mmCIF file of C-alpha atoms in Angstrom:
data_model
loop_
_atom_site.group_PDB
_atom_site.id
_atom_site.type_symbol
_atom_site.label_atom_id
_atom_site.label_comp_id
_atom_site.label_asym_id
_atom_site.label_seq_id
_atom_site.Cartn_x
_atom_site.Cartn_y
_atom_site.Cartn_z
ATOM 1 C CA UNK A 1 104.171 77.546 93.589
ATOM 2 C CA UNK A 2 106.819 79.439 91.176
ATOM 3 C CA UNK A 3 106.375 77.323 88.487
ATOM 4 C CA UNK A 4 102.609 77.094 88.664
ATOM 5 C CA UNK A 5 102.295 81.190 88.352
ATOM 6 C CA UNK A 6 104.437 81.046 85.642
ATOM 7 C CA UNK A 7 102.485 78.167 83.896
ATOM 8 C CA UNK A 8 99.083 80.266 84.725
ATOM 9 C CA UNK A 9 100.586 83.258 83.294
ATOM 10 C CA UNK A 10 101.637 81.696 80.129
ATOM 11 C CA UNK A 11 98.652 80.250 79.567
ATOM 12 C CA UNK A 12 96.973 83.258 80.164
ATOM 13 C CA UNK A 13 98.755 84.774 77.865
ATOM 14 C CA UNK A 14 99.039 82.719 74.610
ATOM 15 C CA UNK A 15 94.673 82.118 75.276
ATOM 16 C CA UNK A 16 94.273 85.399 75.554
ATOM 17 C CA UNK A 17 96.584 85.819 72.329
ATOM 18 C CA UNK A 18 94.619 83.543 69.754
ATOM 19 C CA UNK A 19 91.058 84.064 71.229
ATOM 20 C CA UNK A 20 91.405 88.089 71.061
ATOM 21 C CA UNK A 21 93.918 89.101 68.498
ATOM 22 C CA UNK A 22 93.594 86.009 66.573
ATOM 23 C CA UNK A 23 89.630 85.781 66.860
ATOM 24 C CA UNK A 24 89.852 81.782 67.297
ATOM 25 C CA UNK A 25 86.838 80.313 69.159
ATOM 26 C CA UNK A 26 87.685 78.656 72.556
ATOM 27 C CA UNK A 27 88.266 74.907 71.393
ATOM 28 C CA UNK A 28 90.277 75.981 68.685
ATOM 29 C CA UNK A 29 92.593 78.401 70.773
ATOM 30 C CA UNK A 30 93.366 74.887 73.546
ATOM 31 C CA UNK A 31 93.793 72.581 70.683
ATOM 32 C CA UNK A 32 96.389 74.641 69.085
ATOM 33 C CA UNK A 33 98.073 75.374 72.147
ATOM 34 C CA UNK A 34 97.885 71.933 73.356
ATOM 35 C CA UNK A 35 100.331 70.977 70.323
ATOM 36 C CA UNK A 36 103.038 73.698 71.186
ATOM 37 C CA UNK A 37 105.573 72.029 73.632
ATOM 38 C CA UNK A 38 108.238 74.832 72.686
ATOM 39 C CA UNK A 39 110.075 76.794 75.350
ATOM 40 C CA UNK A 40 109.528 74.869 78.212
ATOM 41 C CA UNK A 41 105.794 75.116 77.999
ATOM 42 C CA UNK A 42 105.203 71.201 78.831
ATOM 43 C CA UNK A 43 102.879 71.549 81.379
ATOM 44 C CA UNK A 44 100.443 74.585 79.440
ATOM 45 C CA UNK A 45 100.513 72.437 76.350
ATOM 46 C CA UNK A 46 98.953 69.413 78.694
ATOM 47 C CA UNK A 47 96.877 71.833 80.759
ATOM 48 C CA UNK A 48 95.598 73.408 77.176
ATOM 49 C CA UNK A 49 94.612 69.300 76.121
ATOM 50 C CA UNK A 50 93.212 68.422 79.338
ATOM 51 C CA UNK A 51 90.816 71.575 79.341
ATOM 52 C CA UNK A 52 90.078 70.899 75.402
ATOM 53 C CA UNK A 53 89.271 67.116 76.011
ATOM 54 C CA UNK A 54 87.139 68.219 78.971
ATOM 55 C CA UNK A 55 85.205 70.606 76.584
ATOM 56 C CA UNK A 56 84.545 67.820 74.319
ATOM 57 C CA UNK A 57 82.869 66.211 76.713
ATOM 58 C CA UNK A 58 79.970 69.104 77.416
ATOM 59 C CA UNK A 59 81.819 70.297 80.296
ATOM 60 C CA UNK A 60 81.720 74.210 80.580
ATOM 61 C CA UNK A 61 85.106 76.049 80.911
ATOM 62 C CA UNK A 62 85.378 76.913 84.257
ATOM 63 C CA UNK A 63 84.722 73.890 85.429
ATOM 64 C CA UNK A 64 87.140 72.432 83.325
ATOM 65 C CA UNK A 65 89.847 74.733 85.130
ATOM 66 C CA UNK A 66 88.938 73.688 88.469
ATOM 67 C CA UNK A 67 89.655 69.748 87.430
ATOM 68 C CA UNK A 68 92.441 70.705 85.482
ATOM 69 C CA UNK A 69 95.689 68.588 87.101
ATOM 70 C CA UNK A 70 98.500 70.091 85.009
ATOM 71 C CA UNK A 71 98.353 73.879 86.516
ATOM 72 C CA UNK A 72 96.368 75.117 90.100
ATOM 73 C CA UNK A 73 93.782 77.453 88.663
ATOM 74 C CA UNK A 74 92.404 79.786 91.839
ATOM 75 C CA UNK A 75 89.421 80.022 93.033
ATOM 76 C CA UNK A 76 89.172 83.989 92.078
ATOM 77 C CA UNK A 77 90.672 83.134 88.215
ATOM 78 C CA UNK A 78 87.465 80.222 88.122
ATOM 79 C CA UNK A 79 85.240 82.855 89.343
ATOM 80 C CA UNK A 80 86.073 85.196 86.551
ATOM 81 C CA UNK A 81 85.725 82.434 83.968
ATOM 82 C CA UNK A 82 82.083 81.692 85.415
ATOM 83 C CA UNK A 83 81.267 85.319 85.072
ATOM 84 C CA UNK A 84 82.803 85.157 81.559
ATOM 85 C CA UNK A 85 80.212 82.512 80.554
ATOM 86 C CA UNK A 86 77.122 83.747 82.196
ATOM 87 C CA UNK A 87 77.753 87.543 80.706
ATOM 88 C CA UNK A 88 79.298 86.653 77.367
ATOM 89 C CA UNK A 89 82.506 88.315 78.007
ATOM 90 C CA UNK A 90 85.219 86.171 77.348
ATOM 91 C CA UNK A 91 87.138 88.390 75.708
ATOM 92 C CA UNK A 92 87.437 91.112 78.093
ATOM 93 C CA UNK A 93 87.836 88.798 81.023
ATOM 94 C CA UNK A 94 90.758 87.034 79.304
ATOM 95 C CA UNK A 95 92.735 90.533 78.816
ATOM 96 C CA UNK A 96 91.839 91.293 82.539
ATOM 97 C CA UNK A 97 93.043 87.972 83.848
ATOM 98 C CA UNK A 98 96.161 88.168 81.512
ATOM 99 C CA UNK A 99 96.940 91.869 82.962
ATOM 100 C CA UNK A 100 96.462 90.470 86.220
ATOM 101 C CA UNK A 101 98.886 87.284 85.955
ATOM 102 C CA UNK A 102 101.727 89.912 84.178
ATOM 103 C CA UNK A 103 101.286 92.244 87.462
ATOM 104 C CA UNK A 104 101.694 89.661 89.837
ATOM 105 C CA UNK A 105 105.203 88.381 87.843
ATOM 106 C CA UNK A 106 106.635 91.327 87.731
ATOM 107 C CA UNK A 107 105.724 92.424 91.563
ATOM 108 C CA UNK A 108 107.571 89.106 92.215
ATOM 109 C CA UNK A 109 110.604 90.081 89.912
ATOM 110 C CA UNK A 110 111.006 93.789 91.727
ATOM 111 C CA UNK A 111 110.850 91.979 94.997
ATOM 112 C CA UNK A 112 113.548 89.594 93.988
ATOM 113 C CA UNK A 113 115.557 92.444 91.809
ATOM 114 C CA UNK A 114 115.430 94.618 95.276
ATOM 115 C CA UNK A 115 116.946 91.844 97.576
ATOM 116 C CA UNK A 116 120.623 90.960 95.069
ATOM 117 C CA UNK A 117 122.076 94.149 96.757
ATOM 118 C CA UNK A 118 120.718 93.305 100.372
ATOM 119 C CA UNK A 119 121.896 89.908 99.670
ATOM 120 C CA UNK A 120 125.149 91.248 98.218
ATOM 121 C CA UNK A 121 125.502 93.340 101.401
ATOM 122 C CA UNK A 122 124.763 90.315 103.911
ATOM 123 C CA UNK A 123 127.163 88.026 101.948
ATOM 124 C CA UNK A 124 129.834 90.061 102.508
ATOM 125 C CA UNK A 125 129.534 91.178 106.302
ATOM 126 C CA UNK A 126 128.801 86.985 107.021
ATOM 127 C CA UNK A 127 132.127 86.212 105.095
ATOM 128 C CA UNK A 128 134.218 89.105 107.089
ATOM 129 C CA UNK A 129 133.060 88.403 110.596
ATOM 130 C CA UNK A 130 133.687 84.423 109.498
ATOM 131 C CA UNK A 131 137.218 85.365 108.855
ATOM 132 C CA UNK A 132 137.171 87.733 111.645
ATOM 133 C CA UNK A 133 136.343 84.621 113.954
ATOM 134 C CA UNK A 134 138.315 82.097 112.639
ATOM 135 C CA UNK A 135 141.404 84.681 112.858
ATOM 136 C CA UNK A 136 140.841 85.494 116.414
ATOM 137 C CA UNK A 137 139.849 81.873 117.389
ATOM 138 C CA UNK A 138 142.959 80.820 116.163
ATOM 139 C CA UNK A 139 145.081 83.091 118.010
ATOM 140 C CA UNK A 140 144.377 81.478 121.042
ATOM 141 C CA UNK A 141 143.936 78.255 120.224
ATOM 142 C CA UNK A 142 147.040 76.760 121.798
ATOM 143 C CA UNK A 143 146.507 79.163 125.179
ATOM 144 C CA UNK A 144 145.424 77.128 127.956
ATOM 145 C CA UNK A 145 142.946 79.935 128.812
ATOM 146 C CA UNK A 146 141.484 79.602 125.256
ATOM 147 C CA UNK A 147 139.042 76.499 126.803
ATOM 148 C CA UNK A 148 137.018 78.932 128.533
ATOM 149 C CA UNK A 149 137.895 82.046 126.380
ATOM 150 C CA UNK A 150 136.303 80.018 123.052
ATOM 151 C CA UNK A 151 132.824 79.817 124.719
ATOM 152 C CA UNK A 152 132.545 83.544 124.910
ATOM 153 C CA UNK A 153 133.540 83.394 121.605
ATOM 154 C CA UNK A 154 130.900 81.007 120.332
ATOM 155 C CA UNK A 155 128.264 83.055 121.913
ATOM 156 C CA UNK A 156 129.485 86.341 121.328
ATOM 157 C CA UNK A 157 129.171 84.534 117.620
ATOM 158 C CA UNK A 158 125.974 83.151 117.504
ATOM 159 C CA UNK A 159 124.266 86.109 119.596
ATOM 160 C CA UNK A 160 125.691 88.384 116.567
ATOM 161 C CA UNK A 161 124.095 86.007 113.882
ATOM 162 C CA UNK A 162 121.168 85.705 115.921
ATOM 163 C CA UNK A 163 120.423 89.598 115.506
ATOM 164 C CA UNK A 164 121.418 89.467 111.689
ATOM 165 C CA UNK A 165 118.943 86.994 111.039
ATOM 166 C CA UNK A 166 116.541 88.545 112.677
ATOM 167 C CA UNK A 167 117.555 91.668 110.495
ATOM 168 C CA UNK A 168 116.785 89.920 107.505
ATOM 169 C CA UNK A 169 113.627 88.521 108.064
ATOM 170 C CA UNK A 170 112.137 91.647 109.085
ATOM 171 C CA UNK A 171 113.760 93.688 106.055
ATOM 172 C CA UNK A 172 112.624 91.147 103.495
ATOM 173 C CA UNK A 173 108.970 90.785 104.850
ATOM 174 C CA UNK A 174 108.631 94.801 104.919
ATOM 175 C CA UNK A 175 110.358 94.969 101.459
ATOM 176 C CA UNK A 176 107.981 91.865 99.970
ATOM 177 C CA UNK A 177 105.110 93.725 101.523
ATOM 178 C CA UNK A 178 105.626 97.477 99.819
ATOM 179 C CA UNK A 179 106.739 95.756 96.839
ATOM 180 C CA UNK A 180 104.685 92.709 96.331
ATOM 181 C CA UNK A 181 101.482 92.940 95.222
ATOM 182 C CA UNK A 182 98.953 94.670 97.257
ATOM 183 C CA UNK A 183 95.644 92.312 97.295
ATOM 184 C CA UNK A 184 93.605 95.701 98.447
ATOM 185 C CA UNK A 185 94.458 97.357 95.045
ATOM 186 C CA UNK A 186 93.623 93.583 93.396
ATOM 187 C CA UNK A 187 90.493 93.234 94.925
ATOM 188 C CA UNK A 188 89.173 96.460 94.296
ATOM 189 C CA UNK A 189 89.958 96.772 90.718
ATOM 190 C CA UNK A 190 88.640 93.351 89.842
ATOM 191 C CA UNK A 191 85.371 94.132 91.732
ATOM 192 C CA UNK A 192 85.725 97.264 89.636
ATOM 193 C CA UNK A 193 85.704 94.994 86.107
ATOM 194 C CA UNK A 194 83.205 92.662 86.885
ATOM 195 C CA UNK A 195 80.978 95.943 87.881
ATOM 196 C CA UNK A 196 81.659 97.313 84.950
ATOM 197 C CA UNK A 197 81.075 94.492 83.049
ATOM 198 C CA UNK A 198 77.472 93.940 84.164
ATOM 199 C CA UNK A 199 77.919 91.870 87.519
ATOM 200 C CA UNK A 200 76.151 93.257 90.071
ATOM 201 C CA UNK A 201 77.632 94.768 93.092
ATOM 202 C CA UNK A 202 77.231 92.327 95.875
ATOM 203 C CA UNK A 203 78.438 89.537 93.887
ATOM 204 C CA UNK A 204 81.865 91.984 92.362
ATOM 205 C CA UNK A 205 82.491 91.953 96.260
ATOM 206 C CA UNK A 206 81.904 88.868 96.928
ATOM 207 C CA UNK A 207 84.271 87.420 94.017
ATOM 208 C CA UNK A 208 87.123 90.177 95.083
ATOM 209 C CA UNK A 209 86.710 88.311 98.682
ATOM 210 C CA UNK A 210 89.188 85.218 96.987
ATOM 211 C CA UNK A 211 92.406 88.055 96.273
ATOM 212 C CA UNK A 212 92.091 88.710 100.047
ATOM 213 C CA UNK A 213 91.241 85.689 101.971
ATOM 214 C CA UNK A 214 88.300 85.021 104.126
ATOM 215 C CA UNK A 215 90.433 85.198 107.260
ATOM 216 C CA UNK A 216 92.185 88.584 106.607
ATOM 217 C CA UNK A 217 90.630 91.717 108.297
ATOM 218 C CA UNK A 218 89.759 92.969 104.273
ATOM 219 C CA UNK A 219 88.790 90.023 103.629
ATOM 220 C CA UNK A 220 85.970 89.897 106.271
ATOM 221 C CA UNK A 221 84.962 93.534 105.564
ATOM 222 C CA UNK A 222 84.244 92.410 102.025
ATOM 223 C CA UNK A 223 82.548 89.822 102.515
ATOM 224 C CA UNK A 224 80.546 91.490 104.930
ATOM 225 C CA UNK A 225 80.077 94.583 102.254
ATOM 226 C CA UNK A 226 78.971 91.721 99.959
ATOM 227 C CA UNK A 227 76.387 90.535 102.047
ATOM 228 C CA UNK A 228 74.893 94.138 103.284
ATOM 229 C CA UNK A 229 74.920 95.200 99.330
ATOM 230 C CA UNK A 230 72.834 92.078 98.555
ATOM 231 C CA UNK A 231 70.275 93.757 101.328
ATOM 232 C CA UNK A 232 69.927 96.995 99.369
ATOM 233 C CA UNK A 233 72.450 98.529 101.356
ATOM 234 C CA UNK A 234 74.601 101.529 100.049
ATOM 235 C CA UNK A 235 78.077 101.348 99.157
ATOM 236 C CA UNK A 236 78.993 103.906 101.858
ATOM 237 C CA UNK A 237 77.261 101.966 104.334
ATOM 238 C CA UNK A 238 78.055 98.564 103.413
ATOM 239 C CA UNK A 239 81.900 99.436 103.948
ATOM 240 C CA UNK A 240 82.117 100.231 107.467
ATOM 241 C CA UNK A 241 85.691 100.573 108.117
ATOM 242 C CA UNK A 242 87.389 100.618 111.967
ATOM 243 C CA UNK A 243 90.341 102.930 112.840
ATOM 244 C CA UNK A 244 92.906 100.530 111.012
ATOM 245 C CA UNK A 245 93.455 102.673 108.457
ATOM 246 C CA UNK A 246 92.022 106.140 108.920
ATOM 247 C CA UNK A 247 93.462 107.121 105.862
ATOM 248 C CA UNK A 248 91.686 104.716 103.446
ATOM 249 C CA UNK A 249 88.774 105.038 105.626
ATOM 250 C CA UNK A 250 88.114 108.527 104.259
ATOM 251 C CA UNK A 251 89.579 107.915 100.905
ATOM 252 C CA UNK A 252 86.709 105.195 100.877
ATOM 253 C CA UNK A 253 84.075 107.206 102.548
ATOM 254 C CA UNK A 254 84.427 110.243 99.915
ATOM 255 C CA UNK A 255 84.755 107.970 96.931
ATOM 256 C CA UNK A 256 81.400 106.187 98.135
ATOM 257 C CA UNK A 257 79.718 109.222 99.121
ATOM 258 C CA UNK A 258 79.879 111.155 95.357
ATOM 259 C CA UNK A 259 79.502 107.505 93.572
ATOM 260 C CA UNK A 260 76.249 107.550 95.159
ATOM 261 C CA UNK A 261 75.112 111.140 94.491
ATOM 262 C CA UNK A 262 76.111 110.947 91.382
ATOM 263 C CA UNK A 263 75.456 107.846 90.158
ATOM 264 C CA UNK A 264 78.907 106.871 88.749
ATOM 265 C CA UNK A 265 78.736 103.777 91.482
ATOM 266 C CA UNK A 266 80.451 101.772 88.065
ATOM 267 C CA UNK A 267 83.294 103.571 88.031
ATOM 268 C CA UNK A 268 84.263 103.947 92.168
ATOM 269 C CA UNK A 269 86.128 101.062 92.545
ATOM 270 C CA UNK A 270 88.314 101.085 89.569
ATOM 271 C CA UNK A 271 89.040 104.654 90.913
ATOM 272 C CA UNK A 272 89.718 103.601 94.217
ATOM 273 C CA UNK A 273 92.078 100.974 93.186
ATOM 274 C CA UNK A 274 94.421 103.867 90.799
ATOM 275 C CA UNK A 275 94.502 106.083 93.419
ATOM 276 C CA UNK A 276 95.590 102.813 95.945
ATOM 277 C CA UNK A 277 97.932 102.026 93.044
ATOM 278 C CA UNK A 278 99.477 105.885 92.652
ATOM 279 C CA UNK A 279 99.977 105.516 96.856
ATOM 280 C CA UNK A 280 101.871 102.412 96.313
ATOM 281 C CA UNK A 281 104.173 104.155 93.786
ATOM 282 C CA UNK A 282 105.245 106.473 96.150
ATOM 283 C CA UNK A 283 105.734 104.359 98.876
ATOM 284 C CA UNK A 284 107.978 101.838 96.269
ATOM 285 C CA UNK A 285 110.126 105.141 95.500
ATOM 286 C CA UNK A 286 110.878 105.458 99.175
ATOM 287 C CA UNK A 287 111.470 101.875 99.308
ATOM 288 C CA UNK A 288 114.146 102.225 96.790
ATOM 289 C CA UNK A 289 115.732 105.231 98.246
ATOM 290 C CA UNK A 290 116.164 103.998 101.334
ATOM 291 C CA UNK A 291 116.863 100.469 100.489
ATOM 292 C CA UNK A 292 120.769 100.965 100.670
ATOM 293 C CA UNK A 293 121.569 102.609 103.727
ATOM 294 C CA UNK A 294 118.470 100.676 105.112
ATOM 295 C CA UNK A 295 120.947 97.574 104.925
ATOM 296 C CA UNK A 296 123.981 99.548 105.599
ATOM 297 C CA UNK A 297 122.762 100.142 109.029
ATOM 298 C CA UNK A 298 121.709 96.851 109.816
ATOM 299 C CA UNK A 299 124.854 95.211 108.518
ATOM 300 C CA UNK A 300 126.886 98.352 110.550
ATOM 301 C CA UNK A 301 124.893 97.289 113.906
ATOM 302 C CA UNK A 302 125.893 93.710 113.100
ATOM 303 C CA UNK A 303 129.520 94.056 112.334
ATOM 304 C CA UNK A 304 129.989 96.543 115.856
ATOM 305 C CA UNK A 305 128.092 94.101 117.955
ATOM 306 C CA UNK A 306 130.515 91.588 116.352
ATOM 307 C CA UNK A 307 133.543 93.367 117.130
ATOM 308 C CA UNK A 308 132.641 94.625 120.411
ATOM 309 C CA UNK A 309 132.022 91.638 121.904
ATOM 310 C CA UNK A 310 134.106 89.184 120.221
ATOM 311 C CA UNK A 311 137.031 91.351 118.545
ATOM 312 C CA UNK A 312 138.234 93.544 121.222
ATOM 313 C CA UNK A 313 137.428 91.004 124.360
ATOM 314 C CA UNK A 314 140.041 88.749 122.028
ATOM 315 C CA UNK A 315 142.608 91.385 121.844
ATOM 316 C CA UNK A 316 142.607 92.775 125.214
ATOM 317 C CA UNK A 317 143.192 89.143 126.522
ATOM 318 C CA UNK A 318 146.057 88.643 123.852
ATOM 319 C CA UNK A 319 147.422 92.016 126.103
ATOM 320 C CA UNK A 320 147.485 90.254 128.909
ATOM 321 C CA UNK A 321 148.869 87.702 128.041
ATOM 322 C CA UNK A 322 151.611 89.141 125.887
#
């Protein structure tokens, strides 16, 4: 999965390189990059011949990408190819899908950047209360009461781990979801391009449907938005949104409401998705604020569950038996 975003990415990038800035034609652009193999880019230069061989043979482009073997193209990256060929935009769509594949690496890299101090932090605490155990195991490991004493011990132990874990899990999926990338913002700024573009509305919905999944809750109300606009529906009333988010509700419902009064329907979603995009900023700054004593606590919680019920049980029966 890594390796396949990075492939995508770098062969996003060096296409989008020679057909744009170097004005090469399509063909051209894969058979020169299907005869780099430097810096570990193996599996782009095969991807680039497979897709060039394929092209030979009369096959368009985007189908091409879905049979290619050597990297997983999506279904939402085909869909923007398709578009590409209908509309004449290569181009354009090749610096939007490049933009796009740089976003998502470096929403992965902050996530991963974030977690070395949490990581840092849970490292240590794990290798204290380890010593902490083995110490105070050991004290009584020649006691004739330590038999019974040790299973207190063990789940004193594990119970304390238990909660850590727990910890974690919960801390990394909140910090992966304010700092990962945020499939609303995707989806509305690539129905935004293709709109702008010349794709018409129900169909820039529709194709934004892939960032979110058909079984998430946005997903659905796009897709249902998708169909309604292919009715002659109105933006406004085409995104009916519940009480799951009151606050994008009305950012929605305004932004709808003066695209259609005054006509700059081409331009709403791209402005919906900066001002999703400035509310994730701020929410990132938090993140980052808080991160550190965010992990302090947890670890603190862990370490005084630790030694209340495995420290100071251990010493108070080394008392009595001193």
């Amino acid at each position: 999965m890594i390796n396949n975003r990075k492939n995508k990415k770098q062969f996003t990038v060096l296409l989008e390189e020679l057909v744009c800035h170097k004005s090469c034609d399509l063909q051209s652009a894969l058979l020169l990059m299907s005869k780099s193999e430097k810096h570990g880019k193996k599996n782009v230069s095969m991807a680039a011949q497979n897709l060039y061989n394929s092209l030979n043979k009369g096959n368009m482009f985007s189908l091409a990408l879905k049979q290619c073997s050597f990297i997983e193209f999506d279904e939402l990256y085909i869909s923007f190819v398709s578009f590409a060929e209908r509309c004449g935009e290569l181009k354009n769509t090749l610096g939007f899908l490049k933009n796009k594949c740089i976003r998502e690496e470096e929403n992965y890299s902050a996530v991963l950047q974030a977690s070395v101090y949490p990581m840092f932090v849970v490292f240590v605490s794990v290798a204290a209360s380890i010593g902490l155990f083995a110490y105070s195991n050991s004290l009584f490991a020649f006691e004739e009461s330590g038999i019974s004493f040790s299973s207190g011990i063990y789940t004193s132990f594990y119970l304390s781990f238990c909660f850590l874990i727990l910890f974690c899990v919960l801390a990394f999926v909140l910090l992966k979801k304010i700092l990962g990338t945020n499939k609303l913002y995707e989806a509305f700024l690539a129905a935004g391009f293709l709109i702008k573009a010349g794709e018409s509305l129900s169909n820039a919905v529709n194709d934004a449907v892939n960032i979110l999944g058909y079984e998430s809750k946005e997903g659905q109300l796009f897709a249902k938005a998708g169909k309604k606009l292919s009715y002659g529906a109105g933006l406004k009333n085409a995104f009916e949104l519940d009480s799951w988010n009151s606050l994008l509700r009305q950012e929605l419902e305004e932004a709808f409401f003066y695209a259609e009064n005054s006509g700059g329907e081409n331009d709403v979603f791209e402005k919906i998705a900066l001002w999703l995009n400035a509310r994730d900023e701020k929410r990132r700054a938090i993140c980052f604020k808080l991160l550190e004593p965010f992990f302090i606590c947890g670890t603190g919680i862990f370490l005084l569950i630790f030694l209340m019920n495995l420290v100071l049980p251990v010493f108070t029966q080394g008392t009595m038996i001193f």
